[in-house]
Tab-separated table of C-alpha atoms and ligand atoms in Angstrom:
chain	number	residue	atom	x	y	z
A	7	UNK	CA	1.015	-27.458	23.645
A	8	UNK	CA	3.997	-26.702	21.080
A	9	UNK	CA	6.951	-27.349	22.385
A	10	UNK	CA	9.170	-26.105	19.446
A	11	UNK	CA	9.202	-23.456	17.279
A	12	UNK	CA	10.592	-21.692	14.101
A	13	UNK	CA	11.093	-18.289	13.314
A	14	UNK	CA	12.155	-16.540	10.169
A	15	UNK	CA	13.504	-13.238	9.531
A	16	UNK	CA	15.105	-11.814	12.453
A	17	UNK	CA	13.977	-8.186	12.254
A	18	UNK	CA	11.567	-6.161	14.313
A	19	UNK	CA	8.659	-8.577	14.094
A	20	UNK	CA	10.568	-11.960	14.347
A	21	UNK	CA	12.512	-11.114	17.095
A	22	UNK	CA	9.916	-10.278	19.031
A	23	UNK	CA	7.891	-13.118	18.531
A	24	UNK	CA	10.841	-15.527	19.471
A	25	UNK	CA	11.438	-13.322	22.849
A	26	UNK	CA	7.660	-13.666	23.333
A	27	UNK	CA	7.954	-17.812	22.812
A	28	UNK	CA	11.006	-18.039	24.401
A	29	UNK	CA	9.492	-16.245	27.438
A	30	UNK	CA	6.607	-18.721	27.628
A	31	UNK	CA	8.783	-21.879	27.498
A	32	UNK	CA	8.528	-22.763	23.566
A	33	UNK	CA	12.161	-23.423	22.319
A	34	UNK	CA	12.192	-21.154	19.050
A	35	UNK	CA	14.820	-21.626	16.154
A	36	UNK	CA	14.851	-17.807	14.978
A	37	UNK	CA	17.034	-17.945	11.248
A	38	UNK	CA	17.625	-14.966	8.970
A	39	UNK	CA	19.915	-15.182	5.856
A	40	UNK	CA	22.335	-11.730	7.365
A	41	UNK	CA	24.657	-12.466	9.643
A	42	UNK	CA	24.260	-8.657	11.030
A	43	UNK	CA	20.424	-9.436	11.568
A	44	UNK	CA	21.147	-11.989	13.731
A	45	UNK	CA	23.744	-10.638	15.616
A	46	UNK	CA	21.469	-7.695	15.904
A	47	UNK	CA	18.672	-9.562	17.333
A	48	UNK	CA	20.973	-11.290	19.834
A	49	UNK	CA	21.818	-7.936	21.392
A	50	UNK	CA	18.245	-7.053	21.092
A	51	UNK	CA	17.118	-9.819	23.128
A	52	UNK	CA	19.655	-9.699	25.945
A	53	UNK	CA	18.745	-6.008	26.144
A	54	UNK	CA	15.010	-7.076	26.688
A	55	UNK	CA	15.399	-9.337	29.006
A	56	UNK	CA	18.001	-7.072	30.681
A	57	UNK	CA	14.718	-5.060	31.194
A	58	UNK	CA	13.080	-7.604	32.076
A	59	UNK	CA	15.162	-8.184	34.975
A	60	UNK	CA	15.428	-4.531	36.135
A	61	UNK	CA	12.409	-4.162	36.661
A	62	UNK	CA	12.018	-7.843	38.567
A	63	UNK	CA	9.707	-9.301	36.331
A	64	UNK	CA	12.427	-11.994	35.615
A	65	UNK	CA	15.255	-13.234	37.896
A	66	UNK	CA	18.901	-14.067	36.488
A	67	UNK	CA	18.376	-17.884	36.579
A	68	UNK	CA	15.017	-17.529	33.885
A	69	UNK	CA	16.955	-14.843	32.049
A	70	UNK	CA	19.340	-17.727	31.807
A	71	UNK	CA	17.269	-19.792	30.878
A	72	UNK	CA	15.162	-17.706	27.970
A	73	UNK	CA	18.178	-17.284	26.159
A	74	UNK	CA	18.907	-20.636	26.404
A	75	UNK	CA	15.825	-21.453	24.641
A	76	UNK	CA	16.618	-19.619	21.580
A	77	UNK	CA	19.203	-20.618	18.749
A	78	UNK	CA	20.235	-18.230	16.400
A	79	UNK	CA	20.844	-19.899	12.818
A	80	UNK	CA	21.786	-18.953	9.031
A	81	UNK	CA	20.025	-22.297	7.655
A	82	UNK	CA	16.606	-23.592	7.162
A	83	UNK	CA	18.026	-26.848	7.728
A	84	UNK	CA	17.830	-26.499	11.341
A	85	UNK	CA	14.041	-26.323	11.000
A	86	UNK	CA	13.555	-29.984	10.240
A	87	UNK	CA	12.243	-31.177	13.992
A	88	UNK	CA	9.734	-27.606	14.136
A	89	UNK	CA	6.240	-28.259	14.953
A	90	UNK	CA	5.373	-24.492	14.116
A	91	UNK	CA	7.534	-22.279	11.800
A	92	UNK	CA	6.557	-18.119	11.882
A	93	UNK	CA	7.826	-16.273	8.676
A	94	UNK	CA	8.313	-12.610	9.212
A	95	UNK	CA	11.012	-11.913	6.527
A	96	UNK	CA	10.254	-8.935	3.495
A	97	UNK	CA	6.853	-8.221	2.529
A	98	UNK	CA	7.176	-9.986	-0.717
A	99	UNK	CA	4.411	-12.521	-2.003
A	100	UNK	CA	7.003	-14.516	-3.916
A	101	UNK	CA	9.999	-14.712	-1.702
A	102	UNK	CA	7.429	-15.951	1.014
A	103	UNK	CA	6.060	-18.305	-1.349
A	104	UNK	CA	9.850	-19.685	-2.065
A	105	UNK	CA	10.270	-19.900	1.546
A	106	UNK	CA	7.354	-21.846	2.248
A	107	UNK	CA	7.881	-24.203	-0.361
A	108	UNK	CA	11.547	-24.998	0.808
A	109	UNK	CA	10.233	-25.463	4.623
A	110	UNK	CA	7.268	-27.603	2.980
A	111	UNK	CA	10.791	-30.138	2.219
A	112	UNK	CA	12.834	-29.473	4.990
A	113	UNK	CA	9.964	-29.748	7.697
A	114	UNK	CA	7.708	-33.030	8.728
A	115	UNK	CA	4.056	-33.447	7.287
A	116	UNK	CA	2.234	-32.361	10.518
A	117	UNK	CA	4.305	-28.736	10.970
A	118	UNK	CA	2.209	-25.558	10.579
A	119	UNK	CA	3.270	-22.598	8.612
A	120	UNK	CA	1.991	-19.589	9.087
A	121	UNK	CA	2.979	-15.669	7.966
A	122	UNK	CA	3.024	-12.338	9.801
A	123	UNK	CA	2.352	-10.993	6.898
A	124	UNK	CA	0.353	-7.322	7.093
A	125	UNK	CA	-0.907	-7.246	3.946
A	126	UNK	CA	-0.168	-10.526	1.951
A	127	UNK	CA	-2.894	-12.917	0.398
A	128	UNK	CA	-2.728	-15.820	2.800
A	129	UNK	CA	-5.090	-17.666	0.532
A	130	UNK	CA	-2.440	-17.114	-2.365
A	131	UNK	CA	0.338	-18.323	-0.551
A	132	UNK	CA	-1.761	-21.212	0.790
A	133	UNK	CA	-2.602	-21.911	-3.225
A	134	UNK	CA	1.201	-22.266	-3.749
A	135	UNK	CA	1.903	-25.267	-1.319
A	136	UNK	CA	1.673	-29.010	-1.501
A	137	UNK	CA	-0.400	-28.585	2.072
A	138	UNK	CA	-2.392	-25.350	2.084
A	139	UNK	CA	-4.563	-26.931	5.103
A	140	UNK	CA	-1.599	-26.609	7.324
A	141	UNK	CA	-0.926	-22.573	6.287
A	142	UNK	CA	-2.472	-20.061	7.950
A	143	UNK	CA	-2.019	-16.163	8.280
A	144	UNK	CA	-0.507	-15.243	12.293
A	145	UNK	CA	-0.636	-11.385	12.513
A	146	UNK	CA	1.224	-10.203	15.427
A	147	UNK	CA	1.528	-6.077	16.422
A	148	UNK	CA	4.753	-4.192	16.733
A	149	UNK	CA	6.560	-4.775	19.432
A	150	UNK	CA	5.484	-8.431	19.267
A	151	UNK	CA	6.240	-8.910	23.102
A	152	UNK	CA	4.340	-5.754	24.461
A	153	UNK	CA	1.159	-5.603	22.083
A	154	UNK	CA	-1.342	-7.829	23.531
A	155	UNK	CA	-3.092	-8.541	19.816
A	156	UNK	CA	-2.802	-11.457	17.423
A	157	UNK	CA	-4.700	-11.518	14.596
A	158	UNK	CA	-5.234	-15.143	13.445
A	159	UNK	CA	-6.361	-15.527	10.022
A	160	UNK	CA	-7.238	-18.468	8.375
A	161	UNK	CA	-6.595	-18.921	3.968
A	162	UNK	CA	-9.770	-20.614	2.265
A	163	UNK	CA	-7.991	-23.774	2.497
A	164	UNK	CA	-7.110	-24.183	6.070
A	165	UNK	CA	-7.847	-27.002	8.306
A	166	UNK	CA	-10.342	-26.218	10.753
A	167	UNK	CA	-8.757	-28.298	13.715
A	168	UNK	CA	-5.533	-26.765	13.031
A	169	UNK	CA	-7.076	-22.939	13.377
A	170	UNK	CA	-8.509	-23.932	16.757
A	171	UNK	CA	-5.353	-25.251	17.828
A	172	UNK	CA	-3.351	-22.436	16.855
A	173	UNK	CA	-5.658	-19.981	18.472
A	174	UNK	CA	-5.016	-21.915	21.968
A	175	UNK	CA	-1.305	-22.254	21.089
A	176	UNK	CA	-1.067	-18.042	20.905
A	177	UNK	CA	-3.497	-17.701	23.823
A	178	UNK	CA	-1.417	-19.608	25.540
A	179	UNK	CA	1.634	-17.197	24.986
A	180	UNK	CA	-0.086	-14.690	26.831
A	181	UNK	CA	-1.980	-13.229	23.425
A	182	UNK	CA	-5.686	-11.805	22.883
A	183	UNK	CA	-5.797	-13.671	19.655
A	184	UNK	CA	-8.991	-12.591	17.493
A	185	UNK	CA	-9.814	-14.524	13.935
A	186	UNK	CA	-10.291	-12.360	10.999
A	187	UNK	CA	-11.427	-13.469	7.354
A	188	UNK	CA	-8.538	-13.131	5.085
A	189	UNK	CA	-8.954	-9.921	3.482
A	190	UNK	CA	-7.116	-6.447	2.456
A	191	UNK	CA	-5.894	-5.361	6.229
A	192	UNK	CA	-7.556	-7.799	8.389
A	193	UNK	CA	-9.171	-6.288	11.101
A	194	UNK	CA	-6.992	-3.894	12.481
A	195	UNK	CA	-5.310	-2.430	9.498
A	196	UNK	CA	-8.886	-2.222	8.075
A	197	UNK	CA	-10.714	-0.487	10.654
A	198	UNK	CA	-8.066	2.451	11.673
A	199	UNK	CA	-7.603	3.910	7.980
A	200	UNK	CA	-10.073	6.687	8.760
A	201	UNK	CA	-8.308	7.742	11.561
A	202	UNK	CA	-5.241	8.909	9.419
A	203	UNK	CA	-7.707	9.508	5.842
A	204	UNK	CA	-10.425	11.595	7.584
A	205	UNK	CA	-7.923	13.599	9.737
A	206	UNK	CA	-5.952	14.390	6.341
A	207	UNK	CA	-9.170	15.205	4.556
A	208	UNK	CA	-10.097	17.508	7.151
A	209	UNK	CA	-6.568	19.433	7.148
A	210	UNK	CA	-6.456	19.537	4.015
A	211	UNK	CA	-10.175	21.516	3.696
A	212	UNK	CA	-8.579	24.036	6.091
A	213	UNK	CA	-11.806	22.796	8.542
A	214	UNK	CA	-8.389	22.209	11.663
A	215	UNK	CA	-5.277	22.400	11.814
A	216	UNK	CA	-2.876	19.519	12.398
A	217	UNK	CA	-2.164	20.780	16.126
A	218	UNK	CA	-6.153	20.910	16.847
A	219	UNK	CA	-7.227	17.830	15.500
A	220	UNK	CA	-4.362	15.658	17.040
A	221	UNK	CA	-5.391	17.390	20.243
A	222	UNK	CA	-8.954	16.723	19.610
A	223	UNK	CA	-8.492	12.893	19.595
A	224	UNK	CA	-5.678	12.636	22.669
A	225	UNK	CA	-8.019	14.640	24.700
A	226	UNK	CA	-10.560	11.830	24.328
A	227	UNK	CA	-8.315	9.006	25.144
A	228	UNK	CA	-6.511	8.193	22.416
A	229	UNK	CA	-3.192	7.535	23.085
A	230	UNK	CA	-1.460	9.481	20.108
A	231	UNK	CA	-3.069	12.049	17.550
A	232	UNK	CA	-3.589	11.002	14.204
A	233	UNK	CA	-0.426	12.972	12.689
A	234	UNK	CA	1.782	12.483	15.658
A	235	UNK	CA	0.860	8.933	15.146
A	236	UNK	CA	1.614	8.783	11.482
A	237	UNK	CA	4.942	10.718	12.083
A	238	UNK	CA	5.986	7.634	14.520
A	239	UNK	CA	5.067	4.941	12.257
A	240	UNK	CA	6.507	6.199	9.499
A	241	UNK	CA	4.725	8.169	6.218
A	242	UNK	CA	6.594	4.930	3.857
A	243	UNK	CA	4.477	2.459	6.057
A	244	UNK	CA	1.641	4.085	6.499
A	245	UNK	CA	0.976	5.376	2.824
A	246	UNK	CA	1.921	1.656	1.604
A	247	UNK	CA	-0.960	0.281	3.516
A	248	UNK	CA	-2.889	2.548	2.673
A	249	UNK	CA	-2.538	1.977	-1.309
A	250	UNK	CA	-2.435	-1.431	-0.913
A	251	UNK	CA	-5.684	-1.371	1.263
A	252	UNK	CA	-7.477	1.006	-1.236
A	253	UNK	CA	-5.901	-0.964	-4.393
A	254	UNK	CA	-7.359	-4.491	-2.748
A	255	UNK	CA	-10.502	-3.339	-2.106
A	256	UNK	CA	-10.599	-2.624	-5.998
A	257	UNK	CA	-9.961	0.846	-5.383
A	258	UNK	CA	-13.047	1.792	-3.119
A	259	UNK	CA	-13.228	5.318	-2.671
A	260	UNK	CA	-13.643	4.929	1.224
A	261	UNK	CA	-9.406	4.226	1.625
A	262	UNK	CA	-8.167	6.735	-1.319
A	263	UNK	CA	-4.709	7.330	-0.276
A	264	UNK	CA	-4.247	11.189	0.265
A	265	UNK	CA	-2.190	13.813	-1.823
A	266	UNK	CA	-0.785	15.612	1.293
A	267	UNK	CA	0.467	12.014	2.766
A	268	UNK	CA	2.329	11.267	-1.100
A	269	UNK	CA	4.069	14.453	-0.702
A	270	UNK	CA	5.874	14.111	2.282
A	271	UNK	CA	6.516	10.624	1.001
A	272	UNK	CA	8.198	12.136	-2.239
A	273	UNK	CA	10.250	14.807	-0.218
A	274	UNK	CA	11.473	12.067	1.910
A	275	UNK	CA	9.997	13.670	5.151
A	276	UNK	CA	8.977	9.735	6.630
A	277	UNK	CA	8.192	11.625	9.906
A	278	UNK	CA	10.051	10.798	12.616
A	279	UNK	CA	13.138	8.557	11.763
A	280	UNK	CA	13.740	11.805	9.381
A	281	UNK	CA	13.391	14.751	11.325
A	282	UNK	CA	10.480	15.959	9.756
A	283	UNK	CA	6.648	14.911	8.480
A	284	UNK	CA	4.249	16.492	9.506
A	285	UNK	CA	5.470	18.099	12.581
A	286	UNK	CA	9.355	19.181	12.407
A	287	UNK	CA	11.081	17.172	15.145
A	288	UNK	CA	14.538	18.928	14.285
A	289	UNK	CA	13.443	22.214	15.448
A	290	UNK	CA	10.192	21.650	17.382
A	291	UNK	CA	7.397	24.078	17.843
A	292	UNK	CA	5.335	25.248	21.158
A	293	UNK	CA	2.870	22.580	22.039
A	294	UNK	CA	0.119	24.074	20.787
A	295	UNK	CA	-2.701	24.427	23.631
A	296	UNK	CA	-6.373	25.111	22.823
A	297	UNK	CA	-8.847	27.845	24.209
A	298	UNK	CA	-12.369	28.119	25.386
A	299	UNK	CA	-13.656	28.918	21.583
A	300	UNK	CA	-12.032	25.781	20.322
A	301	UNK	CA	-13.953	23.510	22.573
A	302	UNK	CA	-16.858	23.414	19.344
A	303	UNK	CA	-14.724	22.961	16.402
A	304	UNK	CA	-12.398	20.137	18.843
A	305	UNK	CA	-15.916	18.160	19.537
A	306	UNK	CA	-16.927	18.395	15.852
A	307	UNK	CA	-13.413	17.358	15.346
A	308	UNK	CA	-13.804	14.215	17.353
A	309	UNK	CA	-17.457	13.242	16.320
A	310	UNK	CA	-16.634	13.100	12.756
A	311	UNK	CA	-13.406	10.610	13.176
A	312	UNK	CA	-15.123	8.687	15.311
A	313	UNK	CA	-18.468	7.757	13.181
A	314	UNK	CA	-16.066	7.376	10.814
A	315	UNK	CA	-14.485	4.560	12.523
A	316	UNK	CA	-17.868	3.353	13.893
A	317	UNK	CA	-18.854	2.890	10.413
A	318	UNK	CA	-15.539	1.400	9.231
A	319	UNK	CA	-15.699	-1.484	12.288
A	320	UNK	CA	-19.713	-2.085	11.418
A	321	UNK	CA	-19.080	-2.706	8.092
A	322	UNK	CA	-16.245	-5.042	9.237
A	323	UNK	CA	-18.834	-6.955	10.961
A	324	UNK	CA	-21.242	-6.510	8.636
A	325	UNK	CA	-19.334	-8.146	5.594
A	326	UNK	CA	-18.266	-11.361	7.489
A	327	UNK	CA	-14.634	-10.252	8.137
A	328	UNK	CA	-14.641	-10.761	12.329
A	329	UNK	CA	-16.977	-11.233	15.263
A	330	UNK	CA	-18.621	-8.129	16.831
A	331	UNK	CA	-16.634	-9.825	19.657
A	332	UNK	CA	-13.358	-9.804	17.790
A	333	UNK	CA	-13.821	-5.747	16.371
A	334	UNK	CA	-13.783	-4.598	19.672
A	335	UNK	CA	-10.729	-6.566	20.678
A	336	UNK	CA	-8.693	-5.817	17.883
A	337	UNK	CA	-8.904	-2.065	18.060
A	338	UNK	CA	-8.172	-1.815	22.053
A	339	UNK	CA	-5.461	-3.985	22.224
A	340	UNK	CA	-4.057	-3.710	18.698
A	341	UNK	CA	-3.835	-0.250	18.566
A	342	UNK	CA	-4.910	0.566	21.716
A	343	UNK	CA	-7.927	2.854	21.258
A	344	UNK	CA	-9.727	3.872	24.743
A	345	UNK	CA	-13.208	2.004	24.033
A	346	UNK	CA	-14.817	-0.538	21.705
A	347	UNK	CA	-16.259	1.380	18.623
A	348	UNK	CA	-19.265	-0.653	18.576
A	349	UNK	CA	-19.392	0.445	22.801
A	350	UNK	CA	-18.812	3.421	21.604
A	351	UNK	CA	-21.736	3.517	19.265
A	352	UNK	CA	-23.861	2.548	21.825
A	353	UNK	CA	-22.878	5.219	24.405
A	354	UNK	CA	-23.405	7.732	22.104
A	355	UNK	CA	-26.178	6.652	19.878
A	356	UNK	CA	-26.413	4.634	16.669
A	357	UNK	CA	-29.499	7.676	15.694
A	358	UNK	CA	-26.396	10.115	16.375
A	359	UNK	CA	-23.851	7.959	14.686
A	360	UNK	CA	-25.970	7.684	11.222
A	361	UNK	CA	-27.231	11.187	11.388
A	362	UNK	CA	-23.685	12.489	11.461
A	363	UNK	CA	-22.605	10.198	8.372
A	364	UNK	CA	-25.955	11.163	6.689
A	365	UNK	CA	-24.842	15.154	7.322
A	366	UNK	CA	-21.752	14.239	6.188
A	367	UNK	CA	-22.783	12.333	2.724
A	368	UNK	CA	-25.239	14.814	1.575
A	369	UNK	CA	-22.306	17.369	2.233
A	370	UNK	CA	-19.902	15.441	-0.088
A	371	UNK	CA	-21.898	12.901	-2.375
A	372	UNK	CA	-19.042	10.299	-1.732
A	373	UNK	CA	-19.127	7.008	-1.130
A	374	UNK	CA	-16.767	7.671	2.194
A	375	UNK	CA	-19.725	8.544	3.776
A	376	UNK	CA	-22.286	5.935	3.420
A	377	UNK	CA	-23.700	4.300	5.648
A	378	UNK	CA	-22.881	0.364	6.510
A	379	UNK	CA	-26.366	-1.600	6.782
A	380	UNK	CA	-25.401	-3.098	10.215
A	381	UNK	CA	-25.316	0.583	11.622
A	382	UNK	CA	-29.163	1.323	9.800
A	383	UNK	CA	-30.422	-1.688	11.009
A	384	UNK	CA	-29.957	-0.535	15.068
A	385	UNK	CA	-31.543	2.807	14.377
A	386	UNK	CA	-35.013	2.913	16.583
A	387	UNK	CA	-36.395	4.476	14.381
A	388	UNK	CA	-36.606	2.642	10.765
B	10	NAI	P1	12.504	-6.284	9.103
B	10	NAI	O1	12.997	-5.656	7.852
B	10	NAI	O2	12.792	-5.650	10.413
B	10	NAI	O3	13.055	-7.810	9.176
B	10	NAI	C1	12.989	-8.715	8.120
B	10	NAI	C2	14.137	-9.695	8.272
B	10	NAI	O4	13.953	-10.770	7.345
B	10	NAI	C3	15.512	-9.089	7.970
B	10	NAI	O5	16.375	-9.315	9.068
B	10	NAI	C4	15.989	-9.833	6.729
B	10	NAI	O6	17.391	-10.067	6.735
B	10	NAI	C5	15.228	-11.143	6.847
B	10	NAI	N1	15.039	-11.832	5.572
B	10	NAI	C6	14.665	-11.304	4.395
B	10	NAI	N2	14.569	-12.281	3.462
B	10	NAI	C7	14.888	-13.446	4.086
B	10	NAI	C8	14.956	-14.797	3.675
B	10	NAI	N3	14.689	-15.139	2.410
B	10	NAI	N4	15.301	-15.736	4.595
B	10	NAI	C9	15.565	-15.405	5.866
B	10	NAI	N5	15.532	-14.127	6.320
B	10	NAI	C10	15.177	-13.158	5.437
B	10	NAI	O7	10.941	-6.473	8.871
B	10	NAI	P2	9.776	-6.516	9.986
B	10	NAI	O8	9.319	-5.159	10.260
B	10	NAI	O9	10.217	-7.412	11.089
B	10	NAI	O10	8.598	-7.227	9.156
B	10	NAI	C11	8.619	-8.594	8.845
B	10	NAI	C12	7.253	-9.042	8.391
B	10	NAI	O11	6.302	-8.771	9.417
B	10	NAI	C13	6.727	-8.350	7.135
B	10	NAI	O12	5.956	-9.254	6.409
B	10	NAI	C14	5.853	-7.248	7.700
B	10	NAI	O13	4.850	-6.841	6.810
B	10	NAI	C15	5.252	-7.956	8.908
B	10	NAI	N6	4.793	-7.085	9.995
B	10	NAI	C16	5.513	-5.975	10.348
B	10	NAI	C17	5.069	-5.156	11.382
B	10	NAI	C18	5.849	-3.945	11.795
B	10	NAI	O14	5.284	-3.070	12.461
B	10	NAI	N7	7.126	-3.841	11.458
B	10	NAI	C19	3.821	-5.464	12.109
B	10	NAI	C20	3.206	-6.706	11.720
B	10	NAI	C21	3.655	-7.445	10.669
């Protein structure tokens, strides 16, 4: 197994993912070019593992011993002996390129390189280096250390061997690692845009409020409602992936980015780090609490995000992007929905599933609502 890794960009992501190596015995080089960053990620980490030790899951002599395993460094230089090197700096095709090509000097022929990237080509930064075989795409989930999901996704070019191996290596930090085709979103990304797009859509039709439909989808398991949830991650995140989602997928109409969402982008209400997006966390409302008449509207509610993401991860399958192994994976531990969606289909009925998207084309005449193949080929009656 690897004994020693790299790690650029000490933010959110790369922090994490050294804490998470660290923690499993890989020595990690984590560099970032500010000072700050690092510094900031030191204190990070010793708060962590502080944590870590509260709660006994760690004793002082391995807490000792994790930080020990992790240098903190300005300069790729240091990088020269790493078998593996992560990038997670900015979300920028060509300053990961550059970065690649300079570790492609400063690193030995047999290192891998791989990118966190959410949304990047891997296959175009692959197309950029004098060893594309040896690049490959290594999607973890914020926080890196808690969320259970790796996405491992392969460019065109890489070496088949090498996937394999890296799949064991992350397994073997304690990850659920599931390979996706590289493609707008991967698997994850991919599969929960209707839960924000057809919760918008059907606030903005005046069919729910904001209050009933989150309410609808926490009171079936899901851990946060669909606003809520956008509030937390942020409406700058969220609306970016969803453009560049839509815009990859040459501008399919099934992940048109919504009006209301661009608003509250515009105004600067990002959700929560600002106080306000959809809900107003400066001066916070009743919870809102439903009644005995809401019970049909809160089903209907649920039904129609839920086919919606039925279809979404059947098409996924469908078009060669992951296994019907790997969908079912990637949305419980990536984003921690309560079932499968494919389980899901089959508890409640594929018949069900396609009548519902059938009601809800001939409503609308959009291609939102079409039906994916995979989901028309289970129906028992053809
Ligand atoms: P961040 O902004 O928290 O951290 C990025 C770090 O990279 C900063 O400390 C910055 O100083 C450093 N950096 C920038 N250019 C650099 C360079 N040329 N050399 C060395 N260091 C450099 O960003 P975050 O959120 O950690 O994201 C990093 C990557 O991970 C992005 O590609 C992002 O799309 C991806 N990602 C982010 C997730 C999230 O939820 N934040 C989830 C999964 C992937």
């Amino acid at each position: 197994m690897l004994s020693k890794l790299g790690v650029i960009g000490a933010g959110a992501m790369g922090s994490g993912i050294a804490q998470l190596a660290a923690v499993s015995g890989t020595d990690v080089i984590l560099a970032d070019v500010n000072q700050e960053a690092l510094d900031k990620a030191k204190s990070r980490l010793s708060e962590q593992l502080g944590k870590l030790l509260e709660k006994g899951k760690i004793d002082a002599s391995q807490l000792n011993a994790i930080f020990g395993r992790i240098s903190f460094v300005s300069e790729l230089s240091a990088f020269s002996d790493r078998e593996m090197v992560i990038e997670a700096i900015v979300e920028d095709l060509d300053v990961k390129t550059k970065i690649f090509q300079q570790l492609e000097v400063i690193c030995g022929e047999n290192t891998v390189l791989a990118s966190n990237t959410s949304s990047l080509s891997i296959t175009a930064m692959a197309a950029k280096l004098q060893r594309p075989e040896r690049f490959m795409g290594i999607h973890f989930f914020n926080p890196a250390p808690v969320m259970k999901l790796v996405e491992v996704v392969p460019a065109i070019q890489s070496d088949e061997d090498l996937v394999v191996q890296t799949i064991r290596q992350v397994e073997a930090w304690d990850k659920i690692v599931v390979r996706a085709k590289d493609s707008p979103g991967f698997i994850v990304n991919k599969v929960a845009r209707p839960f924000y797009s057809e919760a918008i859509r059907m606030m903005e039709e005046g069919v729910a409020s904001k209050e009933q439909i989150d309410h609808a989808m926490t009171s079936q398991g899901f851990k946060m409602g669909p606003f809520a949830l956008m509030d937390f991650i942020g409406h700058d995140v969220n609306f970016a992936v969803t453009q560049s989602v839509w815009r990859s997928f040459w501008f399919d109409d099934r992940y048109k980015p919504s009006f209301s969402q661009q608003k509250l982008v515009e105004a600067g209400y990002l959700g929560k780090k600002s106080g306000k997006g959809f809900y107003n966390y400066d001066a916070p409302t009743e919870k809102w609490e439903p009644k005995e008449e809401d019970d049909t509207l809160l089903a209907y509610i649920f039904k129609r995000i839920l086919v919606m993401l039925i279809n979404e991860a059947a098409d996924t399958v469908q078009t060669g992007i992951c296994s019907e192994q790997d969908v079912e994976l990637a949305m419980q531990y990536g984003t921690n929905y309560p079932k499968g969606l494919l389980q899901w289909a089959e508890e409640i009925g594929y018949d069900e599933v396609v009548y519902q998207l059938d009601g809800l084309y001939d409503r609308y005449h959009e291609a939102r609502y079409r039906v994916s193949p995979y989901l028309r080929d289970r129906l028992s009656i053809l």
